Short mmCIF file of C-alpha atoms in Angstrom, two decimals:
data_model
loop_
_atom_site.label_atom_id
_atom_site.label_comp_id
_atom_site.label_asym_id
_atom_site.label_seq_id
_atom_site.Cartn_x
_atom_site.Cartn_y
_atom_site.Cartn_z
CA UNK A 1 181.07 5.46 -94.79
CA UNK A 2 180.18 9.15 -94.04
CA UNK A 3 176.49 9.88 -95.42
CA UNK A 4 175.29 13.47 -96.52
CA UNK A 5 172.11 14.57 -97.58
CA UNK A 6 171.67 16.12 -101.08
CA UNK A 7 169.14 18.75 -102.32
CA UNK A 8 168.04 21.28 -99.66
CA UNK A 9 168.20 24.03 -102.05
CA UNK A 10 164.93 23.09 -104.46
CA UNK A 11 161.95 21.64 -105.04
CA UNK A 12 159.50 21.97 -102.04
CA UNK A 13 162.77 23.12 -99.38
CA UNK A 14 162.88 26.35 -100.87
CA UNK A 15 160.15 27.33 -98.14
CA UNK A 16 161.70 28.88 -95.30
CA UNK A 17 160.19 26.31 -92.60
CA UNK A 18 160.38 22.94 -94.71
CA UNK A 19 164.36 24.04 -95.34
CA UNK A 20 164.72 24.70 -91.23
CA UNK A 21 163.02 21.69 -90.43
CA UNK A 22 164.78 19.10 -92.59
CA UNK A 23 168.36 20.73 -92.40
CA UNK A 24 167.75 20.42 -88.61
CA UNK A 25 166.10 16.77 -88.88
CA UNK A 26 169.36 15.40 -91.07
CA UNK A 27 171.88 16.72 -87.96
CA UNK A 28 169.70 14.69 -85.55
CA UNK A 29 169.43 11.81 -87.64
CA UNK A 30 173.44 11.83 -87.89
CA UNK A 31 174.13 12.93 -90.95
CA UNK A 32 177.66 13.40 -91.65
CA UNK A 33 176.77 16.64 -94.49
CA UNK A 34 174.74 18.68 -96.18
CA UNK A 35 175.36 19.13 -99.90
CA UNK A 36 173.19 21.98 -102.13
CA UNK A 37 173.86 22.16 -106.15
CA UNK A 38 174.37 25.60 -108.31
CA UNK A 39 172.19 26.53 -111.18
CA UNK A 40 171.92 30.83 -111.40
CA UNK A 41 169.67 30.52 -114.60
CA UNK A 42 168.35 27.94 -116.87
CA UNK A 43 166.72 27.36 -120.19
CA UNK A 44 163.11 27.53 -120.32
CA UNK A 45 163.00 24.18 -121.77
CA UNK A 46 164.65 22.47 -118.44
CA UNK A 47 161.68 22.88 -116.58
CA UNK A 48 163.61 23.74 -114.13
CA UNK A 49 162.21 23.80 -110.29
CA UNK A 50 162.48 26.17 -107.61
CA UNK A 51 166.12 26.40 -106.42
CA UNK A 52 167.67 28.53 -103.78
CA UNK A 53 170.98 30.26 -104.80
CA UNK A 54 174.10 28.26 -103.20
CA UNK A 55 175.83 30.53 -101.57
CA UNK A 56 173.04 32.00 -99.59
CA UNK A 57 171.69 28.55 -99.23
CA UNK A 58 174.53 27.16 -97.51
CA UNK A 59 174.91 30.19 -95.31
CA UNK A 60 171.51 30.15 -94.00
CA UNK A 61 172.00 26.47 -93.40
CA UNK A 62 175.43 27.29 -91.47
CA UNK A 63 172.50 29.61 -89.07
CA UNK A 64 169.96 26.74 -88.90
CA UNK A 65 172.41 24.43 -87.80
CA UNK A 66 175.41 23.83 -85.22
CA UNK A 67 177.32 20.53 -86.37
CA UNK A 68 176.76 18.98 -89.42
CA UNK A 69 179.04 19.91 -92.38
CA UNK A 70 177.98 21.88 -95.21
CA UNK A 71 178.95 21.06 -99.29
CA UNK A 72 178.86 22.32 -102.43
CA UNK A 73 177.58 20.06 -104.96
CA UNK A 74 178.91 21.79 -107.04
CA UNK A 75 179.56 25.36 -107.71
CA UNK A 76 179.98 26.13 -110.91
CA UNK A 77 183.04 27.80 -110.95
CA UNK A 78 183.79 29.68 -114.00
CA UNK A 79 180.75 31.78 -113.74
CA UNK A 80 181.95 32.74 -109.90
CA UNK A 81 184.06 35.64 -110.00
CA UNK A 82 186.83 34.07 -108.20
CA UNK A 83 187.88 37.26 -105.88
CA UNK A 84 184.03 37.75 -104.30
CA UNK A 85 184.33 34.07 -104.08
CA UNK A 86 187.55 33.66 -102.29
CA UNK A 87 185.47 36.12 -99.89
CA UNK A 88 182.22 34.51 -99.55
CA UNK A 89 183.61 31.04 -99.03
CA UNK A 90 186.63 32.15 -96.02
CA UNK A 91 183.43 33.86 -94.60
CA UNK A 92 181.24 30.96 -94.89
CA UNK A 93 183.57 28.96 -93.46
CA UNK A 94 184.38 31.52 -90.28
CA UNK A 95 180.75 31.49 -89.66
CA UNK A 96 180.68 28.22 -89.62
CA UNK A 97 182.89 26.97 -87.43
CA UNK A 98 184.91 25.33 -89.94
CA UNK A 99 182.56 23.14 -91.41
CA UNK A 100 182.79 24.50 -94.99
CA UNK A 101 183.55 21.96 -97.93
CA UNK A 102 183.87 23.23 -101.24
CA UNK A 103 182.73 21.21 -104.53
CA UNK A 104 183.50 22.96 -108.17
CA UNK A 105 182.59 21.98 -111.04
CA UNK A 106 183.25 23.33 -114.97
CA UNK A 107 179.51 23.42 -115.45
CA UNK A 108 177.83 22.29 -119.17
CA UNK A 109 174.67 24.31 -119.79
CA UNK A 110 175.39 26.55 -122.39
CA UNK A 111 173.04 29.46 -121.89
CA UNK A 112 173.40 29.62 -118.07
CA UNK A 113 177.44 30.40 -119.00
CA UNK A 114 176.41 32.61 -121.69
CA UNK A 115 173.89 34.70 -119.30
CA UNK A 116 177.38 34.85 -116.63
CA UNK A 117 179.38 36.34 -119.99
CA UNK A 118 181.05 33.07 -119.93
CA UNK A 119 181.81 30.91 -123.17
CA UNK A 120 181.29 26.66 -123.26
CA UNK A 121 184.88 26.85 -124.69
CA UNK A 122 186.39 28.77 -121.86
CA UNK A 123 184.91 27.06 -119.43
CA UNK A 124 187.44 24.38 -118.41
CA UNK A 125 190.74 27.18 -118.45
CA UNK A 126 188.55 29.01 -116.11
CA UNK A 127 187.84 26.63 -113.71
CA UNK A 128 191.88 25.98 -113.04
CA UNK A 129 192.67 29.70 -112.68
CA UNK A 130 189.91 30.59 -110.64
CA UNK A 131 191.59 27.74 -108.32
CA UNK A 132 194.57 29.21 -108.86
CA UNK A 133 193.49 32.07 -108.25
CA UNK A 134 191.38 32.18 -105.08
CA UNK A 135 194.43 29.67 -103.38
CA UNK A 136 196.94 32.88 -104.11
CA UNK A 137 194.08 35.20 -101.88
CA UNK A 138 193.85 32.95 -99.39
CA UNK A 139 197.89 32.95 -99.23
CA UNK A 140 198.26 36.57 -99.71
CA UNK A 141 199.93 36.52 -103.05
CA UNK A 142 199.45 38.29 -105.54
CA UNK A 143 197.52 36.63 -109.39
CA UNK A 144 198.21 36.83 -113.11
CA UNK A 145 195.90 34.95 -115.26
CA UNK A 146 194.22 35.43 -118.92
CA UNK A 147 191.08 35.83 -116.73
CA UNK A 148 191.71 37.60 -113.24
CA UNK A 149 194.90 39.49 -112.73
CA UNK A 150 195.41 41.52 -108.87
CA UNK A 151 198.67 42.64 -107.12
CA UNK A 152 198.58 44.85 -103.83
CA UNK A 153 195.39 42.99 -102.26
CA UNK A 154 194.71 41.48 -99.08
CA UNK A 155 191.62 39.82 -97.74
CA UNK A 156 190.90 39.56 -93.98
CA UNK A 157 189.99 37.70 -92.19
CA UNK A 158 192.33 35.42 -93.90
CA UNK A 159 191.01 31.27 -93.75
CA UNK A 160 191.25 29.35 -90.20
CA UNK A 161 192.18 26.86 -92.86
CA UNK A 162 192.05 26.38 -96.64
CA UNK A 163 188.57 24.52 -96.84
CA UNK A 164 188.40 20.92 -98.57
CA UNK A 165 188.51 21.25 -102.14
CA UNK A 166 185.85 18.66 -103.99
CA UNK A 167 185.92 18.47 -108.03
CA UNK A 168 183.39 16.93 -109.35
CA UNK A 169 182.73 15.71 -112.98
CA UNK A 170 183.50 12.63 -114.96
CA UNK A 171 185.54 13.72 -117.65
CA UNK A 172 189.31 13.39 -117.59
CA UNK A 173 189.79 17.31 -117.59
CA UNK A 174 187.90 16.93 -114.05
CA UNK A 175 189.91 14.10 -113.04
CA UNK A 176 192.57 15.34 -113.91
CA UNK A 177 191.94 18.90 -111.82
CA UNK A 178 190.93 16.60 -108.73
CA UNK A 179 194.19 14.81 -108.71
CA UNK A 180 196.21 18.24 -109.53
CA UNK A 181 194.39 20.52 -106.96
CA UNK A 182 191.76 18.88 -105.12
CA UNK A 183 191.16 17.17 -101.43
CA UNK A 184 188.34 14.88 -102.95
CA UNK A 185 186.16 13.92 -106.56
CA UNK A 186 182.96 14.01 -106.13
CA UNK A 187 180.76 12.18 -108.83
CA UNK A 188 176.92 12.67 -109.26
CA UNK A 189 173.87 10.14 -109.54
CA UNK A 190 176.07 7.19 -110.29
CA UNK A 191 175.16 3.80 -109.49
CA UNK A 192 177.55 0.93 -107.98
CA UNK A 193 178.14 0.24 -111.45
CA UNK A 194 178.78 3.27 -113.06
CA UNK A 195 180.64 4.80 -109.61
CA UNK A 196 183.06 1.31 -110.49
CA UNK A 197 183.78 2.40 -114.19
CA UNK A 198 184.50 6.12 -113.22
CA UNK A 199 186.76 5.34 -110.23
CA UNK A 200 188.51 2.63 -112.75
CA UNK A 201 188.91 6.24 -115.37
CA UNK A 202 190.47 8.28 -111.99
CA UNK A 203 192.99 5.52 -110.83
CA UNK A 204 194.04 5.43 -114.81
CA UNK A 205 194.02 9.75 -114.57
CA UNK A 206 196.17 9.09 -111.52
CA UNK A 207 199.00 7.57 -113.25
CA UNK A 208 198.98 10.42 -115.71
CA UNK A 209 199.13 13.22 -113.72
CA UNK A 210 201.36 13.82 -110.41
CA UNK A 211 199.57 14.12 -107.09
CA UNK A 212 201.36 17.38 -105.05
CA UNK A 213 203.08 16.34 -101.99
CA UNK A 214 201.05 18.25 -99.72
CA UNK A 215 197.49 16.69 -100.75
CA UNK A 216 196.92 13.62 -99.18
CA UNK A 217 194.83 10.50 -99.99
CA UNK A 218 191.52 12.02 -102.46
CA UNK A 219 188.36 12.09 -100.62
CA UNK A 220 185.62 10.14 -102.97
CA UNK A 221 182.10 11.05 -102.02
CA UNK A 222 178.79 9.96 -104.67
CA UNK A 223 175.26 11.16 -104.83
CA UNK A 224 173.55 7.86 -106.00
CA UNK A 225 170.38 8.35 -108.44
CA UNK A 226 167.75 10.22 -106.52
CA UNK A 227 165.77 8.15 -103.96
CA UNK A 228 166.67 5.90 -101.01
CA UNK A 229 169.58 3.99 -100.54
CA UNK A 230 169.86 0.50 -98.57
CA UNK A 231 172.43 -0.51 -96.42
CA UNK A 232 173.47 -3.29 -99.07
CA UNK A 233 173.91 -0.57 -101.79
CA UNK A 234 176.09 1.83 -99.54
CA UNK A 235 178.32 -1.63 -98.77
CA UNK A 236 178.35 -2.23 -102.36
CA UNK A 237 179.42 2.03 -102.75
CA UNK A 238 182.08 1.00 -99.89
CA UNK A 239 183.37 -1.90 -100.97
CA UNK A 240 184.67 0.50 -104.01
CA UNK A 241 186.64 2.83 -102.02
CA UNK A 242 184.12 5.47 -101.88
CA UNK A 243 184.18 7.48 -98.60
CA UNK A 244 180.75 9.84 -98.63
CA UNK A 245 177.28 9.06 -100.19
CA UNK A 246 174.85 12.13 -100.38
CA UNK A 247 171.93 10.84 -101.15
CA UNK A 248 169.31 12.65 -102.69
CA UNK A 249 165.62 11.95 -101.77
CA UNK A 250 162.59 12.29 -103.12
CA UNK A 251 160.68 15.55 -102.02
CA UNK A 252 157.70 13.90 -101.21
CA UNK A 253 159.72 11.08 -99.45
CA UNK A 254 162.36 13.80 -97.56
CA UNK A 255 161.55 13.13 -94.25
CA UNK A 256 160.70 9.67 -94.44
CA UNK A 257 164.20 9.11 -96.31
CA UNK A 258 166.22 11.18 -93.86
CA UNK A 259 164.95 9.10 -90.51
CA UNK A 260 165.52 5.96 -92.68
CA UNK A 261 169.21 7.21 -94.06
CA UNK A 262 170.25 7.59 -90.23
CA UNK A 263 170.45 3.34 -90.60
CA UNK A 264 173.67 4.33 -93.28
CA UNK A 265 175.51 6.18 -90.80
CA UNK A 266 178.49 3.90 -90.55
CA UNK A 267 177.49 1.44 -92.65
#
């Protein structure tokens, strides 16, 4: 079982030092990843918390740190122009090291997609051609899509490697997109329980829709509800073919959680 940390990108970690120090603290304690989420703008009625954008996150994390890998959890991908992202995420990845793994999602708040000129509707057609689309960059072919069209474009450096593709949500569009395109589903806040029904819905997804060749076996990680985990509940996670928990502390339990969590590594 591979164990990541979730949630570096809000609540009290947006300070500089409090980021440095608990980024750092999870790759001493073992960690296997690092995982930060993507909101650009809420609704006022969210209450939303401080939250570090996830691009910039993650590469200021790739500076803080030397060895531990570094997630998405998710990006939401239709409001990502896909050709600036294709960019930012072979450059993330070169700087690095090649410890990049990228989690999309289709997203669900309304006005945040509306604020990105981005309808609910159009949301889910998106996501699959920005795929589509930012695979073609990174093979140096050219795109036509009812959303992002390019011919005659290169971008260079081109990937030491096409980084791991996580999708993550729990309906069977998602699914269906992680078994299609994707290295790995990645499902959020679930317990045992619920992480048991949804993996049930994927195997069923599975035998609708036709794996490619070149994929190989998908890569299930969960992010259990927020707070610790015991070594009983990640066996429990295990015992259900799930390959990465990033757990999500507290914030005023971080530290505390992250020394403790190093007990999960290879549990």
């Amino acid at each position: 079982m591979k164990i990541g940390l979730y949630g570096l990108h809000r609540g009290e970690n947006v300070d500089p030092d409090t980021l440095a120090r608990r980024a750092q603290l999870a790759e001493e304690m073992g960690f296997e990843s690092i995982w930060v989420g993507d909101h650009i703008a809420m609704p006022p009625s969210s209450d939303e918390q401080g939250r570090l954008e996830a691009v910039v996150a993650l590469a200021h994390l790739a500076a803080l740190t030397t060895t531990i890998k570094l997630g998405f959890g998710v990006l939401v991908l239709p409001q990502r122009q896909p050709v600036l992202l294709a960019k930012q995420l072979t450059s993330l990845d070169l700087l690095s090291r090649g410890r990049l793994i990228v989690g999309v999602g289709a997203g669900y708040v309304e006005e945040e997609l509306a604020a990105m000129g981005v309808s609910l509707d159009s949301r889910g057609a998106r996501t699959d051609e920005y795929l589509a689309a930012m695979q073609a960059l990174w093979d140096d072919q050219p795109f036509a899509g009812n959303f992002v069209t390019f011919a005659d474009v290169v971008q260079r450096p081109r990937p030491q490697r096409r980084p791991p593709i996580v999708v993550g949500g729990h309906s069977r569009a998602a699914m269906r997109r992680a078994i299609q395109s994707a290295d790995g589903w990645y499902g959020v806040y679930l317990t045992p329980e619920e992480a048991a029904r949804a993996l049930s819905d994927l195997q069923d997804a599975s035998k609708l829709y036709d794996r490619p060749a070149g994929l190989g076996q998908l890569e299930i990680t969960i992010t259990p509800p927020p707070g610790p985990v015991d070594r009983d509940s990640a066996q429990r996670y295990a015992a259900l073919g799930v390959h990465r928990l990033t757990i999500q502390p507290l914030d005023a339990d971080m530290e505390a959680t992250v020394r403790a969590g190093a007990g999960l590594v290879g549990a």
